[in-house]
Amino acid sequence: MAVTQGSDREQKKKRIIMMILLAVLLMSVSMFLVPQKDTDIIVVTFPSGITVEAEVAETPEKLLFGLAFRDGLPPNTGMLYIFEENGLHRVRTKEYRFPIDMIWVDESHHVVHMVEHADPCPKDPCPLFGPPPEPARYVLQTEAGFIRRSGVAKGDELKYVLRM
């Protein structure tokens, strides 16, 4: 009888270990099968009717690095920085590989400041762009030449729509 109990315990241990391994395997596989959340895109419409599909910089990493390490931006695309609060925010182009235009926008979606053709900065010290003359909540970065091409001006109201 003692041999049977030891054998039963061993079998139970093996089953428990197998169940744990199976659970770990299923969790690992599900991470690859479940679609990950894509980056939010906000479509920004300018008074001229031109739109920009802007990737939202909503994580600390994107707020820190922005468009760094990318080789370029397709026309009418960009990155929209959304800051936690209205303020005199400054940004830089460290590790950017192409020039950009920058548009600071306040909480009511009005343009308060613009910088055209900000050059990339390969290494420190990199210049800071801004602060705007008035508090801003957003900074939209687009390809260089966008401000001139779109005719955007200080005071223009922009419309934002989250693309689903």
Short mmCIF file of C-alpha atoms in Angstrom, two decimals:
data_model
loop_
_atom_site.label_atom_id
_atom_site.label_comp_id
_atom_site.label_asym_id
_atom_site.label_seq_id
_atom_site.Cartn_x
_atom_site.Cartn_y
_atom_site.Cartn_z
CA MET A 1 0.00 0.00 0.00
CA ALA A 2 2.88 2.41 0.71
CA VAL A 3 4.15 1.99 -2.82
CA THR A 4 0.75 2.94 -4.27
CA GLN A 5 0.50 6.16 -2.21
CA GLY A 6 4.00 7.26 -3.28
CA SER A 7 3.13 6.50 -6.89
CA ASP A 8 -0.15 8.47 -6.62
CA ARG A 9 1.69 11.46 -5.15
CA GLU A 10 4.24 11.38 -7.95
CA GLN A 11 1.44 11.23 -10.53
CA LYS A 12 -0.31 14.22 -8.89
CA LYS A 13 2.94 16.23 -8.85
CA LYS A 14 3.50 15.45 -12.53
CA ARG A 15 -0.07 16.49 -13.39
CA ILE A 16 0.29 19.75 -11.44
CA ILE A 17 3.60 20.53 -13.13
CA MET A 18 2.10 19.74 -16.56
CA MET A 19 -0.92 22.01 -15.84
CA ILE A 20 1.37 24.86 -14.79
CA LEU A 21 3.53 24.44 -17.90
CA LEU A 22 0.43 24.30 -20.09
CA ALA A 23 -0.94 27.49 -18.47
CA VAL A 24 2.37 29.31 -19.03
CA LEU A 25 2.46 28.12 -22.64
CA LEU A 26 -1.11 29.28 -23.29
CA MET A 27 -0.44 32.71 -21.77
CA SER A 28 2.71 33.09 -23.87
CA VAL A 29 0.95 32.12 -27.09
CA SER A 30 -2.02 34.42 -26.36
CA MET A 31 0.32 37.43 -26.19
CA PHE A 32 1.21 36.85 -29.83
CA LEU A 33 -2.28 35.99 -31.04
CA VAL A 34 -4.19 38.84 -29.39
CA PRO A 35 -3.88 41.96 -31.54
CA GLN A 36 -1.91 44.69 -29.80
CA LYS A 37 -3.39 48.18 -29.67
CA ASP A 38 -2.13 50.25 -32.57
CA THR A 39 -1.07 53.82 -32.03
CA ASP A 40 -3.99 56.24 -31.94
CA ILE A 41 -4.31 58.47 -35.00
CA ILE A 42 -5.94 61.88 -34.79
CA VAL A 43 -6.98 63.50 -38.05
CA VAL A 44 -6.26 67.22 -37.79
CA THR A 45 -8.19 69.41 -40.22
CA PHE A 46 -6.90 72.88 -41.08
CA PRO A 47 -9.09 75.84 -42.18
CA SER A 48 -7.83 75.32 -45.76
CA GLY A 49 -9.40 71.83 -45.74
CA ILE A 50 -6.02 70.07 -45.68
CA THR A 51 -5.85 67.19 -43.22
CA VAL A 52 -2.96 65.60 -41.37
CA GLU A 53 -3.06 62.07 -39.98
CA ALA A 54 -1.13 62.50 -36.75
CA GLU A 55 0.23 59.68 -34.65
CA VAL A 56 -0.46 60.51 -31.01
CA ALA A 57 2.55 60.81 -28.71
CA GLU A 58 0.78 59.51 -25.64
CA THR A 59 3.40 57.37 -23.94
CA PRO A 60 6.44 58.69 -22.03
CA GLU A 61 8.69 57.11 -24.68
CA LYS A 62 6.92 58.82 -27.57
CA LEU A 63 6.83 62.13 -25.73
CA LEU A 64 10.59 61.83 -25.17
CA PHE A 65 11.70 60.52 -28.59
CA GLY A 66 8.92 61.70 -30.94
CA LEU A 67 10.01 61.26 -34.54
CA ALA A 68 13.62 60.41 -33.66
CA PHE A 69 15.31 57.57 -35.54
CA ARG A 70 12.76 57.63 -38.39
CA ASP A 71 13.85 58.16 -41.96
CA GLY A 72 11.02 60.51 -42.95
CA LEU A 73 7.33 61.34 -42.89
CA PRO A 74 4.86 60.72 -45.69
CA PRO A 75 3.05 63.89 -46.86
CA ASN A 76 0.17 65.04 -44.66
CA THR A 77 1.21 62.91 -41.70
CA GLY A 78 2.84 63.84 -38.44
CA MET A 79 3.01 63.41 -34.70
CA LEU A 80 0.74 65.13 -32.20
CA TYR A 81 2.18 65.68 -28.73
CA ILE A 82 -0.56 65.92 -26.13
CA PHE A 83 0.73 67.40 -22.90
CA GLU A 84 -0.99 66.81 -19.57
CA GLU A 85 -1.55 70.50 -19.07
CA ASN A 86 -1.44 73.81 -20.87
CA GLY A 87 2.03 75.34 -20.68
CA LEU A 88 5.03 76.88 -22.37
CA HIS A 89 6.29 73.60 -23.80
CA ARG A 90 9.60 73.32 -25.61
CA VAL A 91 10.66 70.51 -27.94
CA ARG A 92 13.81 69.51 -29.74
CA THR A 93 14.81 67.45 -32.76
CA LYS A 94 17.53 65.27 -31.24
CA GLU A 95 18.21 62.19 -33.40
CA TYR A 96 15.72 63.32 -36.05
CA ARG A 97 16.87 62.50 -39.58
CA PHE A 98 14.84 65.08 -41.51
CA PRO A 99 13.65 68.68 -41.05
CA ILE A 100 10.15 69.32 -39.69
CA ASP A 101 7.58 72.07 -39.21
CA MET A 102 6.10 72.52 -35.72
CA ILE A 103 2.76 74.01 -34.73
CA TRP A 104 1.85 74.81 -31.10
CA VAL A 105 -1.89 74.68 -30.38
CA ASP A 106 -3.77 75.80 -27.27
CA GLU A 107 -6.54 73.97 -25.38
CA SER A 108 -9.22 75.54 -27.59
CA HIS A 109 -7.41 74.17 -30.69
CA HIS A 110 -6.11 77.55 -31.91
CA VAL A 111 -2.61 77.93 -33.36
CA VAL A 112 -0.44 80.00 -31.00
CA HIS A 113 3.05 79.52 -32.48
CA MET A 114 4.85 77.95 -35.45
CA VAL A 115 8.38 77.00 -36.43
CA GLU A 116 9.17 76.23 -40.05
CA HIS A 117 11.93 73.91 -41.22
CA ALA A 118 13.44 72.94 -37.87
CA ASP A 119 16.64 71.13 -38.73
CA PRO A 120 17.43 67.71 -37.29
CA CYS A 121 20.03 67.52 -34.55
CA PRO A 122 22.27 64.44 -34.66
CA LYS A 123 23.83 64.90 -31.21
CA ASP A 124 23.82 67.14 -28.14
CA PRO A 125 23.77 69.99 -27.54
CA CYS A 126 20.51 70.33 -29.49
CA PRO A 127 18.51 73.55 -29.66
CA LEU A 128 15.12 73.75 -27.99
CA PHE A 129 12.23 75.10 -30.05
CA GLY A 130 9.68 77.21 -28.23
CA PRO A 131 8.37 78.12 -25.83
CA PRO A 132 5.35 79.59 -27.56
CA PRO A 133 4.33 83.15 -26.60
CA GLU A 134 1.11 81.75 -25.10
CA PRO A 135 0.44 78.49 -23.26
CA ALA A 136 -0.14 75.47 -25.51
CA ARG A 137 -1.53 71.99 -24.90
CA TYR A 138 -0.44 70.37 -28.18
CA VAL A 139 2.49 70.40 -30.58
CA LEU A 140 1.97 69.04 -34.08
CA GLN A 141 5.10 68.03 -36.00
CA THR A 142 4.81 67.62 -39.77
CA GLU A 143 7.17 67.36 -42.70
CA ALA A 144 9.10 70.54 -43.52
CA GLY A 145 7.16 72.80 -45.88
CA PHE A 146 3.74 71.85 -44.54
CA ILE A 147 3.08 75.24 -42.87
CA ARG A 148 3.73 77.13 -46.10
CA ARG A 149 1.83 74.62 -48.26
CA SER A 150 -1.25 74.55 -46.00
CA GLY A 151 -1.38 78.31 -45.41
CA VAL A 152 -1.90 77.82 -41.67
CA ALA A 153 -1.63 81.02 -39.64
CA LYS A 154 -1.51 82.01 -35.97
CA GLY A 155 -5.03 82.06 -34.55
CA ASP A 156 -6.39 79.43 -36.96
CA GLU A 157 -8.71 76.90 -35.34
CA LEU A 158 -7.94 73.25 -35.99
CA LYS A 159 -10.43 70.39 -35.80
CA TYR A 160 -9.41 67.04 -34.29
CA VAL A 161 -11.11 63.70 -34.98
CA LEU A 162 -9.90 60.40 -33.54
CA ARG A 163 -9.64 57.86 -36.35
CA MET A 164 -11.24 54.58 -35.34
#
